[in-house]
mmCIF file of C-alpha atoms in Angstrom:
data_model
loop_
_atom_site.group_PDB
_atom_site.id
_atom_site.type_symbol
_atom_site.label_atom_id
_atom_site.label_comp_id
_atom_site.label_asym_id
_atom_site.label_seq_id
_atom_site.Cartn_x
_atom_site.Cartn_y
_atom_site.Cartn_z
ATOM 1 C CA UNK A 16 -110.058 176.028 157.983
ATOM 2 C CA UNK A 17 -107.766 178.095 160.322
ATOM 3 C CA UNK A 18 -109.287 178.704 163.475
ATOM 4 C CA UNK A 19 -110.680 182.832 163.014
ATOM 5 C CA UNK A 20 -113.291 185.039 164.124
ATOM 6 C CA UNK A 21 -114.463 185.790 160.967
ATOM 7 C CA UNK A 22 -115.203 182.372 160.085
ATOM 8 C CA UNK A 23 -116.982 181.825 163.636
ATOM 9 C CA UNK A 24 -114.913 179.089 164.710
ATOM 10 C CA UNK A 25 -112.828 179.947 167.643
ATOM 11 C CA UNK A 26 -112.940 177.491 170.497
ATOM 12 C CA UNK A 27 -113.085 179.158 173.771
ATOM 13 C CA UNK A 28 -110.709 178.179 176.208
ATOM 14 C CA UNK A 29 -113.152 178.831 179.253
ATOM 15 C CA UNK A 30 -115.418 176.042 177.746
ATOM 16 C CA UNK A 31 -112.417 173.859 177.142
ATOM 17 C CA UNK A 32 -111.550 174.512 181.171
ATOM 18 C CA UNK A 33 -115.039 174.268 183.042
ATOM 19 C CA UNK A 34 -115.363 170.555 180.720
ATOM 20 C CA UNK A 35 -111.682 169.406 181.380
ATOM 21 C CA UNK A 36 -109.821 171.606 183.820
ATOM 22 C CA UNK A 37 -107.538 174.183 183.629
ATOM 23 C CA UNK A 38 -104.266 171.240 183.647
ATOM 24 C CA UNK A 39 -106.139 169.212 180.733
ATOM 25 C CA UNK A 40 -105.891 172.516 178.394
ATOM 26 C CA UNK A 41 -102.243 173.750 179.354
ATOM 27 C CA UNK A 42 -101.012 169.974 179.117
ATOM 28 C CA UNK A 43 -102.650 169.637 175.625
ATOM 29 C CA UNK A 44 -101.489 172.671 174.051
ATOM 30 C CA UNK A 45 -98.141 171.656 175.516
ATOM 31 C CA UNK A 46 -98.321 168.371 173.561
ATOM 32 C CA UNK A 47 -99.388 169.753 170.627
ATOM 33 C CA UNK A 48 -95.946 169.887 169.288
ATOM 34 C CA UNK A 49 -92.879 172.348 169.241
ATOM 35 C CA UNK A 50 -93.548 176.101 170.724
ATOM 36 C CA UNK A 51 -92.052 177.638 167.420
ATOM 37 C CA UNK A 52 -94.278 175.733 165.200
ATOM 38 C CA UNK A 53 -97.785 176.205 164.319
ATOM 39 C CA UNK A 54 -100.293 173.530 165.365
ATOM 40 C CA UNK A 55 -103.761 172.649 163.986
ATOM 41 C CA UNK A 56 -106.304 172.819 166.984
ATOM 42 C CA UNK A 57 -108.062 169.556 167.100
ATOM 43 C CA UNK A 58 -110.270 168.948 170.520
ATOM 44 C CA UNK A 59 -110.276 165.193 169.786
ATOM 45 C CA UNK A 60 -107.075 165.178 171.011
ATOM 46 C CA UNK A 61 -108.057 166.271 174.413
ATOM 47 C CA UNK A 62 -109.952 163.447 175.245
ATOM 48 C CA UNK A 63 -106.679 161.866 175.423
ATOM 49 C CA UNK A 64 -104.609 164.043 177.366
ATOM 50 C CA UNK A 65 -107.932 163.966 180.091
ATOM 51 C CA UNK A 66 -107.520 160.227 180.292
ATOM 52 C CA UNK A 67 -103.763 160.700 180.983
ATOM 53 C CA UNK A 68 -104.719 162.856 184.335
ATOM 54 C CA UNK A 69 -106.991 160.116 185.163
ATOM 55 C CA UNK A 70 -104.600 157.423 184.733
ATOM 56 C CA UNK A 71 -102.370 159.618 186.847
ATOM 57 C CA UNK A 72 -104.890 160.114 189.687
ATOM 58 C CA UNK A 73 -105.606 156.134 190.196
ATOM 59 C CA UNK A 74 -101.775 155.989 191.124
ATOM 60 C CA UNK A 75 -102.566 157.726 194.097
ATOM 61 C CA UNK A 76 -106.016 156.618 194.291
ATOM 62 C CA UNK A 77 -108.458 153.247 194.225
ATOM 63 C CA UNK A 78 -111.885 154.801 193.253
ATOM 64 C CA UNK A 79 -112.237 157.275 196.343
ATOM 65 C CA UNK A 80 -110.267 155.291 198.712
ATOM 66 C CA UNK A 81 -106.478 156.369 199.121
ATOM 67 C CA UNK A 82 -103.855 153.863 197.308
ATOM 68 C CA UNK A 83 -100.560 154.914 198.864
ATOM 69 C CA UNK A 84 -97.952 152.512 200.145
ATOM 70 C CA UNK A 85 -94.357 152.868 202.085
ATOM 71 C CA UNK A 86 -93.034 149.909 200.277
ATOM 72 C CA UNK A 87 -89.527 150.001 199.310
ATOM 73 C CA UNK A 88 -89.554 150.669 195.721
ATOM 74 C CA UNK A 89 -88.605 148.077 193.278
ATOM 75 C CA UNK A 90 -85.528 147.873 190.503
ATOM 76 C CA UNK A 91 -88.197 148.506 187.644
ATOM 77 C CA UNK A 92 -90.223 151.464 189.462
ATOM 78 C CA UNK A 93 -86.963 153.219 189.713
ATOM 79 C CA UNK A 94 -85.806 152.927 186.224
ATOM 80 C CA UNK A 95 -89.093 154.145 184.720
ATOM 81 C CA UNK A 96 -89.050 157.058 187.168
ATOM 82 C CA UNK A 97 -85.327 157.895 186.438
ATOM 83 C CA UNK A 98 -85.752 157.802 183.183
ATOM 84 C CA UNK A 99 -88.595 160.470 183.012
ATOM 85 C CA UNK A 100 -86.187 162.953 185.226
ATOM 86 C CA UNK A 101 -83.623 162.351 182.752
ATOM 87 C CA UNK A 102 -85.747 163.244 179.891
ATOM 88 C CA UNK A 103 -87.561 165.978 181.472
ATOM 89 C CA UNK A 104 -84.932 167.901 182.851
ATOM 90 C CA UNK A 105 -83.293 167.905 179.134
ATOM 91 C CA UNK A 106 -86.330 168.583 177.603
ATOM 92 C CA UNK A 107 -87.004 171.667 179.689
ATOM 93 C CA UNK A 108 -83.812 173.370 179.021
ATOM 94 C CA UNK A 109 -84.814 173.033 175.329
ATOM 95 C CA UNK A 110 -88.208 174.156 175.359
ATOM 96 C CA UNK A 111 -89.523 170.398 174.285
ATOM 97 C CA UNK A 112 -92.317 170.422 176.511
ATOM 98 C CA UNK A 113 -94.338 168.140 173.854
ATOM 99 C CA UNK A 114 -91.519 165.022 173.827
ATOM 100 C CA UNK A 115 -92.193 166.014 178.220
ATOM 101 C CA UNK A 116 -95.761 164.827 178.032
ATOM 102 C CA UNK A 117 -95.073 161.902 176.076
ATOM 103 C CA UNK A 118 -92.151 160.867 178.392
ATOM 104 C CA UNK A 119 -94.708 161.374 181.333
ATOM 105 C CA UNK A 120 -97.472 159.377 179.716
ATOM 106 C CA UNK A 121 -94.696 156.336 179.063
ATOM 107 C CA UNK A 122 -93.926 156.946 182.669
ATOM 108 C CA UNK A 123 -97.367 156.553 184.054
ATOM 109 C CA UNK A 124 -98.357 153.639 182.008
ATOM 110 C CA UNK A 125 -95.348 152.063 183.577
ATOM 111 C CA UNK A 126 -95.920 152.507 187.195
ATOM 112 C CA UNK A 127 -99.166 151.630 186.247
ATOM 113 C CA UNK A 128 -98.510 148.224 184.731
ATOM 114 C CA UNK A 129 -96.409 147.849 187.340
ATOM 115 C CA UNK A 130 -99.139 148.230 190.051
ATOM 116 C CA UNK A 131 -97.136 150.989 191.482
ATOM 117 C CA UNK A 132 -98.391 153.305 194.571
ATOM 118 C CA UNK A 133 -95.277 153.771 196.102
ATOM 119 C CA UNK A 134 -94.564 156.953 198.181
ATOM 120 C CA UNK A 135 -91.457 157.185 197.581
ATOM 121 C CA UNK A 136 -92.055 157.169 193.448
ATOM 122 C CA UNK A 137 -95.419 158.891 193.650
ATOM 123 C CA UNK A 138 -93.602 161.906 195.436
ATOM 124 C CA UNK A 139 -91.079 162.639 193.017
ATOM 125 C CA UNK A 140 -93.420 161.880 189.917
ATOM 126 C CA UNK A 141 -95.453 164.963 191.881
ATOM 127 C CA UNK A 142 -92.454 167.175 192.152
ATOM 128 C CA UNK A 143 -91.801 166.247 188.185
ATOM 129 C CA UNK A 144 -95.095 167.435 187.564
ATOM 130 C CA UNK A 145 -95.798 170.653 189.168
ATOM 131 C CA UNK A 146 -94.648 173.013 185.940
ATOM 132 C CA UNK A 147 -96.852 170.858 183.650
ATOM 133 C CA UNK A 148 -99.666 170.471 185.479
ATOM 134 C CA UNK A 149 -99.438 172.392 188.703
ATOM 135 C CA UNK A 150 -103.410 172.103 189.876
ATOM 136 C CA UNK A 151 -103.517 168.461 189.861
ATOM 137 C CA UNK A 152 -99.986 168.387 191.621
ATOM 138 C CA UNK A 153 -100.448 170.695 194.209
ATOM 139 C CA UNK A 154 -103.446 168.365 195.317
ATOM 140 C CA UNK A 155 -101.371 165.344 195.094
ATOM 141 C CA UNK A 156 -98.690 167.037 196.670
ATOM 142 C CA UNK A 157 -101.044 167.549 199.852
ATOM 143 C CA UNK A 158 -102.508 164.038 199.418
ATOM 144 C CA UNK A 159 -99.065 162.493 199.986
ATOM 145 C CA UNK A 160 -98.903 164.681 203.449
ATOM 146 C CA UNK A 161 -96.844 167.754 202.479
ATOM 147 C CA UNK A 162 -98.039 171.110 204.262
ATOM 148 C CA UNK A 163 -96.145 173.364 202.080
ATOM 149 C CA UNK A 164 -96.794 174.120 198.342
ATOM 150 C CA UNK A 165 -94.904 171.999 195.870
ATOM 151 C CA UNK A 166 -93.385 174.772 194.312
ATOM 152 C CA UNK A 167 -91.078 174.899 197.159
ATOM 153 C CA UNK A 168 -89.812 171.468 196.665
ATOM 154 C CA UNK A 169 -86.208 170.656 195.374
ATOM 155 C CA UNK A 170 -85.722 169.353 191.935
ATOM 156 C CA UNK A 171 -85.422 165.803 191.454
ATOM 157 C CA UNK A 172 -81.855 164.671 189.920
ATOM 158 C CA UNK A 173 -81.324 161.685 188.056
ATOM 159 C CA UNK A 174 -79.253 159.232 189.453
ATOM 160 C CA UNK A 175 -77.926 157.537 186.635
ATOM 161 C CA UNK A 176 -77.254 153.726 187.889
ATOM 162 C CA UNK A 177 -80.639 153.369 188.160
ATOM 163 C CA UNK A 178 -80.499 153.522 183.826
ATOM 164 C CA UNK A 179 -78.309 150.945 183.513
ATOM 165 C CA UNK A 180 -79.693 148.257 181.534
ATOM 166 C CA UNK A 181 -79.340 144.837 183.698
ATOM 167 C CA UNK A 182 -80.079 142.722 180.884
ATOM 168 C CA UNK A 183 -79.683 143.390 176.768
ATOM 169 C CA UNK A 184 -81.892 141.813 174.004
ATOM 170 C CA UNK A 185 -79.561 141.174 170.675
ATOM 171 C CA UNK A 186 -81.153 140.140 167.158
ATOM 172 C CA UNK A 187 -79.718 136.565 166.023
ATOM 173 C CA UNK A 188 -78.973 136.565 162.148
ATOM 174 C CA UNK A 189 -77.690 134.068 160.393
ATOM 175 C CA UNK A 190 -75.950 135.678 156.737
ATOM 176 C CA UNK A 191 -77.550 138.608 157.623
ATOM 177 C CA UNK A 192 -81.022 137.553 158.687
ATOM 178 C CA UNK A 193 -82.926 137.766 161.689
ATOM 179 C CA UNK A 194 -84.295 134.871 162.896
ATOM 180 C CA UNK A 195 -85.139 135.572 166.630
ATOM 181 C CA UNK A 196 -83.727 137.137 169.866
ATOM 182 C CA UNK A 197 -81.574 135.995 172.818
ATOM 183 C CA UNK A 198 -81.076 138.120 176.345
ATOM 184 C CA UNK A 199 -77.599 138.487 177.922
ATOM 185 C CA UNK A 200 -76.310 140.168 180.909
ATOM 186 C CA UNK A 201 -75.466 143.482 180.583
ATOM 187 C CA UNK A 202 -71.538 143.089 181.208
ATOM 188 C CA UNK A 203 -71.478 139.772 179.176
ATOM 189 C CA UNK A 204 -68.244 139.973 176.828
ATOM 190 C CA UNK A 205 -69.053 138.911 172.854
ATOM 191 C CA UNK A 206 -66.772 135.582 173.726
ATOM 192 C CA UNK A 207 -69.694 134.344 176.107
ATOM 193 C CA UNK A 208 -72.516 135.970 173.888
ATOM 194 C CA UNK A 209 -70.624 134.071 170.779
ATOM 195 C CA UNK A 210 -70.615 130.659 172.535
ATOM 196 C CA UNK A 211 -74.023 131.565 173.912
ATOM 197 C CA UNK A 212 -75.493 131.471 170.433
ATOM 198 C CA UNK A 213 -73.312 128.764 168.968
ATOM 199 C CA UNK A 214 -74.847 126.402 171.663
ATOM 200 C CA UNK A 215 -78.202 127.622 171.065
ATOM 201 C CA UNK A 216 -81.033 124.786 169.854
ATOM 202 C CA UNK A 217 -82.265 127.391 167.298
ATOM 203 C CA UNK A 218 -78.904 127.889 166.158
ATOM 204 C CA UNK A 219 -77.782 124.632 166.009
ATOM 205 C CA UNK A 220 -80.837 124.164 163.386
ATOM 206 C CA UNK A 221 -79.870 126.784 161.308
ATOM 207 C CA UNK A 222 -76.403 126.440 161.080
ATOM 208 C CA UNK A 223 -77.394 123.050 160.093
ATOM 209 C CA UNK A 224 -73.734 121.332 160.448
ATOM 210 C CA UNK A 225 -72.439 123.722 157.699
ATOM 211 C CA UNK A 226 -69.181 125.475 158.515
ATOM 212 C CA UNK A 227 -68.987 128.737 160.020
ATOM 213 C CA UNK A 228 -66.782 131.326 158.720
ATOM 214 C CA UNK A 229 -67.028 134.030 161.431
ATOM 215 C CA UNK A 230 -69.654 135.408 163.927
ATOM 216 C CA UNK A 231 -69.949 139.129 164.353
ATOM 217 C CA UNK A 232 -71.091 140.656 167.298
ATOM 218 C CA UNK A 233 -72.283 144.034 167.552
ATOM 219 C CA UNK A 234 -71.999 145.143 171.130
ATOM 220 C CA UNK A 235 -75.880 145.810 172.417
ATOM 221 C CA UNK A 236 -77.284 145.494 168.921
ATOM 222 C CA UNK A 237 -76.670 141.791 166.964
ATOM 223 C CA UNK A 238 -74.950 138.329 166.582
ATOM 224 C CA UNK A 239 -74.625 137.711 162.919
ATOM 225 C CA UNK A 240 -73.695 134.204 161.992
ATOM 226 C CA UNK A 241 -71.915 134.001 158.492
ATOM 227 C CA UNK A 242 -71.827 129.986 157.244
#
C-alpha cells in the first residue's frame, strides 16, 4: 500500500535518523532512484546504504585506531578514484544523484579491496563526498587534519590519463564463438593482437590445422577467427 496517514503507515524520518543517522537517510532516499520518479519506500534497503558508511569509515579507520598513511598512491587507487570524479561530477549536473551512490559504493569497495588508506585518495574521496553525505565528511574531513570546514574545499577535477586503460581484455571466437579471453596492451595494433592469437596454444587447438580465411579484429572488443 502507498505510504498514507490514513492507512497508519508513515515511517517517521526522526526514527529513521536517531537508528541510522541523519547521512544514512539523505543517502538512501538519494539512491532510491531518479528525483522525478516516484519510489516505493522500503527500509530494508537502508540496512544497506548503513553498511556502505561503515565500509567507508574503516578506510580511515582500524576498529578505533586511526588507519591513515602518506604513501604515494598506486596506478589502481588512482583510477578507481578518477573514475568516481568523472562520474560524479556528470551525474550532478544531471540531477543523477542515485547512479552517484552507486559509483561511490564501486569506489569504496575498490579502495577497499585494494587495502587503501592513502591520504592523498582518502582526501579527495572526502571532498567528493561532502554534498552526499556532509556529517560523516565533515568528521573525516577533520580526521585527515583540516581546520576549516570541507565545504570550503575546491572541487576535485578529473584528470583523465589516469582512465586510460593500460591493458584490454578481447573475447577469442572462432566462426563466431567465444571460446576464452586474451589481454593486450592498450596501444597494441590488430597486426600484433592477430599474430598474438594465431600463436596461441588454445588457438592452435581450435583452428585444428584447417585453413583460415580471415581474422577480424574489433578494436577493444574481439578477435574472431573464420576457418
Amino acid at each position: 500500500e502507498k505510504m498514507s496517514k490514513s492507512m497508519f503507515n508513515v515511517v517517521n524520518p526522526d526514527d529513521i535518523v536517531e537508528r541510522y543517522g541523519a547521512d544514512t537517510l539523505r543517502l538512501y532516499e538519494m539512491f532510491l532512484g531518479p528525483l522525478e520518479q516516484s519510489k516505493p519506500w522500503d527500509t530494508n534497503g537502508i540496512d544497506g546504504v548503513h553498511r556502505f558508511l561503515k565500509k567507508l569509515w574503516n578506510l580511515f579507520y582500524d576498529k578505533d585506531t586511526l588507519a591513515v598513511t602518506d604513501e604515494e598512491p598506486k596506478a589502481e587507487e588512482l583510477k578507481a578514484l578518477h573514475k568516481l570524479i568523472n562520474k560524479v561530477g556528470s551525474d550532478i549536473e544531471n540531477f543523477s544523484y542515485n547512479t552517484s551512490v552507486s559509483a561511490f559504493m564501486i569506489c569504496v569497495n575498490e579502495l577497499t579491496s585494494l587495502k587503501s588508506h592513502n591520504k592523498q585518495v582518502l582526501d579527495i574521496l572526502v571532498r567528493l563526498a561532502a554534498p552526499f553525505m556532509p556529517h560523516i565528511a565533515e568528521e573525516l574531513w577533520h580526521t585527515l587534519g583540516h581546520n576549516d570546514s570541507v565545504c570550503n574545499s575546491e572541487w576535485p577535477v578529473c584528470n583523465e590519463e589516469y582512465l586510460k586503460e593500460d591493458s584490454i581484455t578481447y573475447s577469442i571466437s572462432f566462426n563466431g564463438k567465444t571460446r576464452f579471453t586474451m589481454d593486450f596492451p592498450a596501444e597494441a595494433t590488430a597486426q600484433e593482437i592477430q599474430d598474438a592469437v594465431l600463436s596461441n596454444e588454445k588457438a592452435i587447438s581450435y583452428i585444428d590445422g584447417k585453413a583460415i580465411r580471415k581474422v577480424i579484429v574489433v578494436p577493444k572488443k574481439i578477435v574472431n577467427v573464420v576457418i
